[in-house]
Coordinates of C-alpha atoms in Angstrom, one line a residue:
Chain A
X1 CA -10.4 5.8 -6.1
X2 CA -12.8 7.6 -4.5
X3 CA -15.8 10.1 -5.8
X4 CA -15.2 13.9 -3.9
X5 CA -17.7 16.6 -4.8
X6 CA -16.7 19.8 -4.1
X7 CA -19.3 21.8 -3.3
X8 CA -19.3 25.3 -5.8
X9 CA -18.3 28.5 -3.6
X10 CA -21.9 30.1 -3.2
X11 CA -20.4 33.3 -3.7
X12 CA -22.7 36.3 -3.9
X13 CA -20.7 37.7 -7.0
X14 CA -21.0 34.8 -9.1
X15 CA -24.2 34.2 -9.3
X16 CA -25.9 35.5 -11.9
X17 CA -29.6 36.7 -11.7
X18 CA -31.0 35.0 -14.8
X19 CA -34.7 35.8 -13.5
X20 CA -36.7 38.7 -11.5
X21 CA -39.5 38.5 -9.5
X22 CA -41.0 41.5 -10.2
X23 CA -43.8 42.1 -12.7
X24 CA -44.5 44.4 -15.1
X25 CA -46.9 46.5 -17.0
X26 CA -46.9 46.6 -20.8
X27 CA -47.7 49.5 -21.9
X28 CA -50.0 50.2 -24.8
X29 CA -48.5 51.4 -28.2
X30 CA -49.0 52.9 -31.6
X31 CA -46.8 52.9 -34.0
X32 CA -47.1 55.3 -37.4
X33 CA -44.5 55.5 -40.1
X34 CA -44.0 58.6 -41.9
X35 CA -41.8 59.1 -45.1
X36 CA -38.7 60.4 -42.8
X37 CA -39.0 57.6 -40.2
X38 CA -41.3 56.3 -37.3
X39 CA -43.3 57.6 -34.1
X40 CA -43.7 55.4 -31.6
X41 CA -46.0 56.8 -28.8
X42 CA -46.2 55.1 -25.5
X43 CA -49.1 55.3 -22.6
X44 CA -47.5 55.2 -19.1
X45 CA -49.6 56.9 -16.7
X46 CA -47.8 58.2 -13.2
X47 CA -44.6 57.7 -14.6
X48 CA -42.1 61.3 -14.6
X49 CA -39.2 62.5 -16.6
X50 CA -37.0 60.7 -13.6
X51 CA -38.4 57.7 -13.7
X52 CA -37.8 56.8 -17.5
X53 CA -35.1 55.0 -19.2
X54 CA -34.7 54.0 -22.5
X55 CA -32.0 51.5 -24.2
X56 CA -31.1 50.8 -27.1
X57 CA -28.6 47.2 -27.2
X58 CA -28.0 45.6 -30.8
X59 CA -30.8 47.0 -32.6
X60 CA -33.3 46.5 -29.1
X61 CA -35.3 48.9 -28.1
X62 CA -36.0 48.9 -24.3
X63 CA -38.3 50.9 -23.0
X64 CA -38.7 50.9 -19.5
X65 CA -40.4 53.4 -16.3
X66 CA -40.8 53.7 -12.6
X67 CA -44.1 54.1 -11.7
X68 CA -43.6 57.3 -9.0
X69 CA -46.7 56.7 -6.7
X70 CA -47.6 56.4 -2.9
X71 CA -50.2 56.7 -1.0
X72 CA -51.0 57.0 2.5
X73 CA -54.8 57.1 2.7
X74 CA -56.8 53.8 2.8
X75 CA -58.4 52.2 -0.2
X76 CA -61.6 52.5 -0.4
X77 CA -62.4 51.2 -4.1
X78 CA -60.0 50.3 -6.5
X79 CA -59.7 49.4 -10.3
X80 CA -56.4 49.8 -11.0
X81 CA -53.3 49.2 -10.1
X82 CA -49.9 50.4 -11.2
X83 CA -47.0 48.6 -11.8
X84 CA -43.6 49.5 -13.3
X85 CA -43.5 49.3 -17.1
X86 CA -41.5 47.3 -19.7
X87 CA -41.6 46.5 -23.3
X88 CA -38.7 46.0 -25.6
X89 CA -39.4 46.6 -29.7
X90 CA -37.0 45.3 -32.1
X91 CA -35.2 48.1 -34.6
X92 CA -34.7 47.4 -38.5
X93 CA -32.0 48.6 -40.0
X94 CA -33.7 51.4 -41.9
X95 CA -33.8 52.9 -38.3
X96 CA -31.2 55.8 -37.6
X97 CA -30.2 55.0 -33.8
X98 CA -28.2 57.7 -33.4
X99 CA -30.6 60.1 -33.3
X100 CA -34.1 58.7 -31.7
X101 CA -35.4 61.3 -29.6
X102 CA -38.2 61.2 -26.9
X103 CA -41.0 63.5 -25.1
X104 CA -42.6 62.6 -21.8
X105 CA -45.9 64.9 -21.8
X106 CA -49.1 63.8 -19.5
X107 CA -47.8 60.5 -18.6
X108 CA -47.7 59.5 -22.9
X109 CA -44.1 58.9 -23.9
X110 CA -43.0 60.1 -27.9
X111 CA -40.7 58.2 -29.3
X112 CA -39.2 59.4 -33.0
X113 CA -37.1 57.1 -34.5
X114 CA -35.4 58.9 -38.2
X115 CA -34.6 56.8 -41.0
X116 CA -31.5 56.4 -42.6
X117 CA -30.7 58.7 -45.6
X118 CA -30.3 55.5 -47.9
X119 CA -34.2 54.2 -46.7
X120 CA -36.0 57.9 -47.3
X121 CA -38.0 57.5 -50.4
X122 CA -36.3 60.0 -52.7
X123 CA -37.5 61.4 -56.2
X124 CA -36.4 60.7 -59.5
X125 CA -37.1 63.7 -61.9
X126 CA -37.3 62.4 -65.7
X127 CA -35.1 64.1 -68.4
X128 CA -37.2 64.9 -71.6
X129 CA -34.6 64.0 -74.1
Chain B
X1 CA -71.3 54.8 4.8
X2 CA -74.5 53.4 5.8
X3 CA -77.4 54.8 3.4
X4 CA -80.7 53.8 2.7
X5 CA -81.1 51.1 1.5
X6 CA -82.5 51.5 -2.4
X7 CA -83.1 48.3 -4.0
X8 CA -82.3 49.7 -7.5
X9 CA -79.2 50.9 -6.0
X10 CA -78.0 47.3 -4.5
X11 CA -79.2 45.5 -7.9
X12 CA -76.8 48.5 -10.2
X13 CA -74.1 47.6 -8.0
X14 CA -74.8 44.0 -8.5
X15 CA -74.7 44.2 -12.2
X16 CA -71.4 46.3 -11.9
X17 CA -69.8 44.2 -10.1
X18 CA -70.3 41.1 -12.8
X19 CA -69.2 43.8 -15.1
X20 CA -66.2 44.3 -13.2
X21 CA -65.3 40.4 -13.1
X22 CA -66.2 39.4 -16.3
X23 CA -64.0 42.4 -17.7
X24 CA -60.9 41.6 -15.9
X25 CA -58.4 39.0 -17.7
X26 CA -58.0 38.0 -14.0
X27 CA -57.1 39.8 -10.4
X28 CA -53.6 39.4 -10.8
X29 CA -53.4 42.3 -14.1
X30 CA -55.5 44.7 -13.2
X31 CA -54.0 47.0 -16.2
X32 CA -54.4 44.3 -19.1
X33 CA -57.7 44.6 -19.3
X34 CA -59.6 46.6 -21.9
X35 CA -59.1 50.1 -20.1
X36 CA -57.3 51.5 -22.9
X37 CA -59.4 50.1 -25.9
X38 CA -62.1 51.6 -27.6
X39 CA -65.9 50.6 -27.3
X40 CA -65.6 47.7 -24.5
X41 CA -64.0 50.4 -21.6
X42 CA -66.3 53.2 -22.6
X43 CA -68.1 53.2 -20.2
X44 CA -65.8 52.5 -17.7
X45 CA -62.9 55.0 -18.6
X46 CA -61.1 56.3 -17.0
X47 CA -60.4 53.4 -14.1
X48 CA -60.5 55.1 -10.7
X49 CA -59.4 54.6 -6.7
X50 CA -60.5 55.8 -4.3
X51 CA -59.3 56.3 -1.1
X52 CA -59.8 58.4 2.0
X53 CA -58.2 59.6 5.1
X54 CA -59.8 61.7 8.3
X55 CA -59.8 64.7 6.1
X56 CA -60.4 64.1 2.3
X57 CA -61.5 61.4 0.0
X58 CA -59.1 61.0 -2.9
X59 CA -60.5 59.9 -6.2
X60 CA -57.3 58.9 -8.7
X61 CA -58.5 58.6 -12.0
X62 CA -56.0 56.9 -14.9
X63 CA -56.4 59.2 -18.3
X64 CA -52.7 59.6 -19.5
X65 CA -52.3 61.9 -22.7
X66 CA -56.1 63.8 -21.6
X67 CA -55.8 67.0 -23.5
X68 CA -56.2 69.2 -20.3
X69 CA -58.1 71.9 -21.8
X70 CA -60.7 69.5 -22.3
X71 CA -60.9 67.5 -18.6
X72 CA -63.7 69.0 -16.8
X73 CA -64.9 68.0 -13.4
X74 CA -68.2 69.0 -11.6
X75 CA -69.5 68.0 -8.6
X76 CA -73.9 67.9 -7.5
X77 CA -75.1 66.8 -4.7
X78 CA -73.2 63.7 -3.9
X79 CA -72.2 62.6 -7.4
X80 CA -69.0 63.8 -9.7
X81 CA -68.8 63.5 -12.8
X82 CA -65.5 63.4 -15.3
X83 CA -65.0 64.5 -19.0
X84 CA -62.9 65.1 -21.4
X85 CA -61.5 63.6 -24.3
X86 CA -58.7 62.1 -25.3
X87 CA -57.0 62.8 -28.7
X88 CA -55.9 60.3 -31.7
X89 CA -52.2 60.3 -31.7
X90 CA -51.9 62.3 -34.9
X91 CA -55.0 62.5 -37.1
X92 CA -53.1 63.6 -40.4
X93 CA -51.7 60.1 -40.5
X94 CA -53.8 57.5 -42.5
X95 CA -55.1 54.1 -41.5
X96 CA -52.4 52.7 -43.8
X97 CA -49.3 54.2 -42.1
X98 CA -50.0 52.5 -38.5
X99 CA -47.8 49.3 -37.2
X100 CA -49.5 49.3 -34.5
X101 CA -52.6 51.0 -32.9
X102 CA -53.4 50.1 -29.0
X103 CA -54.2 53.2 -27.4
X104 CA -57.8 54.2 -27.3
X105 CA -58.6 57.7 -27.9
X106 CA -62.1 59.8 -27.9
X107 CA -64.4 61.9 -25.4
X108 CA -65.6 60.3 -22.1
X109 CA -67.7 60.7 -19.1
X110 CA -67.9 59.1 -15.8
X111 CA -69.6 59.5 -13.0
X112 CA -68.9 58.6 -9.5
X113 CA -71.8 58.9 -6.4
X114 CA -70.3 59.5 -3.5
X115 CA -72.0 58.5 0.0
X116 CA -70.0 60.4 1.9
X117 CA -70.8 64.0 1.7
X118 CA -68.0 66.3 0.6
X119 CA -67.8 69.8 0.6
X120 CA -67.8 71.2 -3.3
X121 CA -66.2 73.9 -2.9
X122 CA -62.9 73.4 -1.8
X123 CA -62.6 70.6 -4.2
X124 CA -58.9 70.4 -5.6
X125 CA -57.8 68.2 -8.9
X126 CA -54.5 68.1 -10.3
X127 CA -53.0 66.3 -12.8
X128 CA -49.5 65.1 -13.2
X129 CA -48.1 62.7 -15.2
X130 CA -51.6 61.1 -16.5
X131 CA -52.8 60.6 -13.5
X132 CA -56.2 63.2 -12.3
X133 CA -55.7 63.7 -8.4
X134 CA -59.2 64.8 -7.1
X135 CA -58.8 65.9 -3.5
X136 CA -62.7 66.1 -2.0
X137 CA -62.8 67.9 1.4
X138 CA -65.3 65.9 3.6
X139 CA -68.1 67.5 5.4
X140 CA -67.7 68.6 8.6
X141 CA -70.7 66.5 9.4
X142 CA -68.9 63.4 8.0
X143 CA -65.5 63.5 9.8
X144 CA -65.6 61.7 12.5
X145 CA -65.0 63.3 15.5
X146 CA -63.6 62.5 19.2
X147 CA -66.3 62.5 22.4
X148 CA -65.0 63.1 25.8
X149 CA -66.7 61.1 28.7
X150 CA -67.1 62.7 31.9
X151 CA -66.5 60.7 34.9
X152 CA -69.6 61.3 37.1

């Protein structure tokens, strides 16, 4: 009895890509609750309407841009630097996914996420018996 | 480049300099820093690059969500200077209502001295996407410029 190993086909396909080597940016929020849901606004400077992509996968909210940016003149002095962005925000269930909505104005991104009819606040008027 | 040399100049640039490293969470994120937070990156908002080519110097300054009416650029001597002011996401909204609040908002000023000299008035900005493009034609005087040698 001998021991074989057979060596796993190193096929391209199969393998799965479990980690990236790029970094990312994360992008500074705020987030505000109103009584007909939340706003979720988003700062990602040099990033257009083409560039943006957002997700939403079991209740995850991904967020994600392409920073569109090149330059052909030499550096001088530099502060920054810009990178693509990412950040993912977990939804409750209070949130309406079906209708989020967004706005990309001056590189700030608006997110508005409704609430369900069930999780508005809703008034109760008294009877006066 | 090459000015003269002002000892009060070389020991501000010192002092920025520490400012600069002892700001930065490290070289490798140049964006976590403070640049968007209130009070610490005052004075140095909004981040800029330069860069330059034969022709212009480009100064890239990092302000998303600047109300536009507001940015306002001038340019004396050899110094420009940058203002404007960006606005609180929604000021009707109460402390109490915010999950989260990272973005910095309020009026700034910055301003940049140039050693090259630039001519003002063909100076060009734009801005696009929250980024300010500032194109600065150089002087005639300061672009460099091709001598032909004779052979005798």
């Amino acid at each position: 009895m001998t021991e074989k190993t057979i060596p796993a086909k190193a096929d391209a396909q199969n393998v799965t890509t479990t980690r990236e080597d790029e970094r990312f940016l994360k992008p500074p929020v705020d987030i505000y609750e109103k009584a007909d849901g939340l706003v979720v606004i988003c700062d990602m400077p040099g990033v257009d309407r083409d560039g943006i992509d957002i997700k939403i996968d079991t209740s995850v909210l991904t967020i994600q841009g392409k920073v569109a940016h090149a330059h052909d003149a030499d550096a001088i002095y530099s502060e920054f630097g810009l990178l693509n962005f990412f950040r993912q925000f977990e939804l409750s269930e209070e949130v309406d996914q079906e209708k989020i909505s967004a706005d990309l104005k001056n590189g700030v991104l608006t997110l508005t996420l409704p609430k369900v009819e069930k999780a508005k606040p809703k008034q109760i008027t008294v009877k006066v018996g | 480049m090459i000015r003269h040399w002002d000892l009060f100049r070389e020991l501000n640039q010192i002092r920025r300099e520490f400012d600069r490293v002892f700001n930065e969470n490290g070289p490798r994120l140049p964006f976590s820093r403070v640049s968007f937070l209130p009070g610490r990156g005052a004075r140095q908002y909004p981040l800029i690059n330069i860069r330059d080519d034969k022709e212009n110097i480009y100064i890239e300054a990092l302000a998303p969500g600047v109300d536009t009416e507001s940015l306002d650029i001038s340019a004396v001597n050899s110094t420009l200077t940058i203002s404007g002011e960006k606005k609180a996401a929604c000021e009707a909204v109460g402390d109490e209502a915010y999950h989260r609040c990272e973005r910095a908002s309020g009026k700034f000023i910055r301003t940049i001295e140039l050693t090259t000299p630039f001519d003002a008035d063909r100076i060009a900005a734009e801005y696009k996407n929250g980024l300010l493009l500032i194109t600065l034609p150089k002087a005639e005087a300061a672009k460099p410029k091709r001598i032909a040698i004779t052979a005798g």
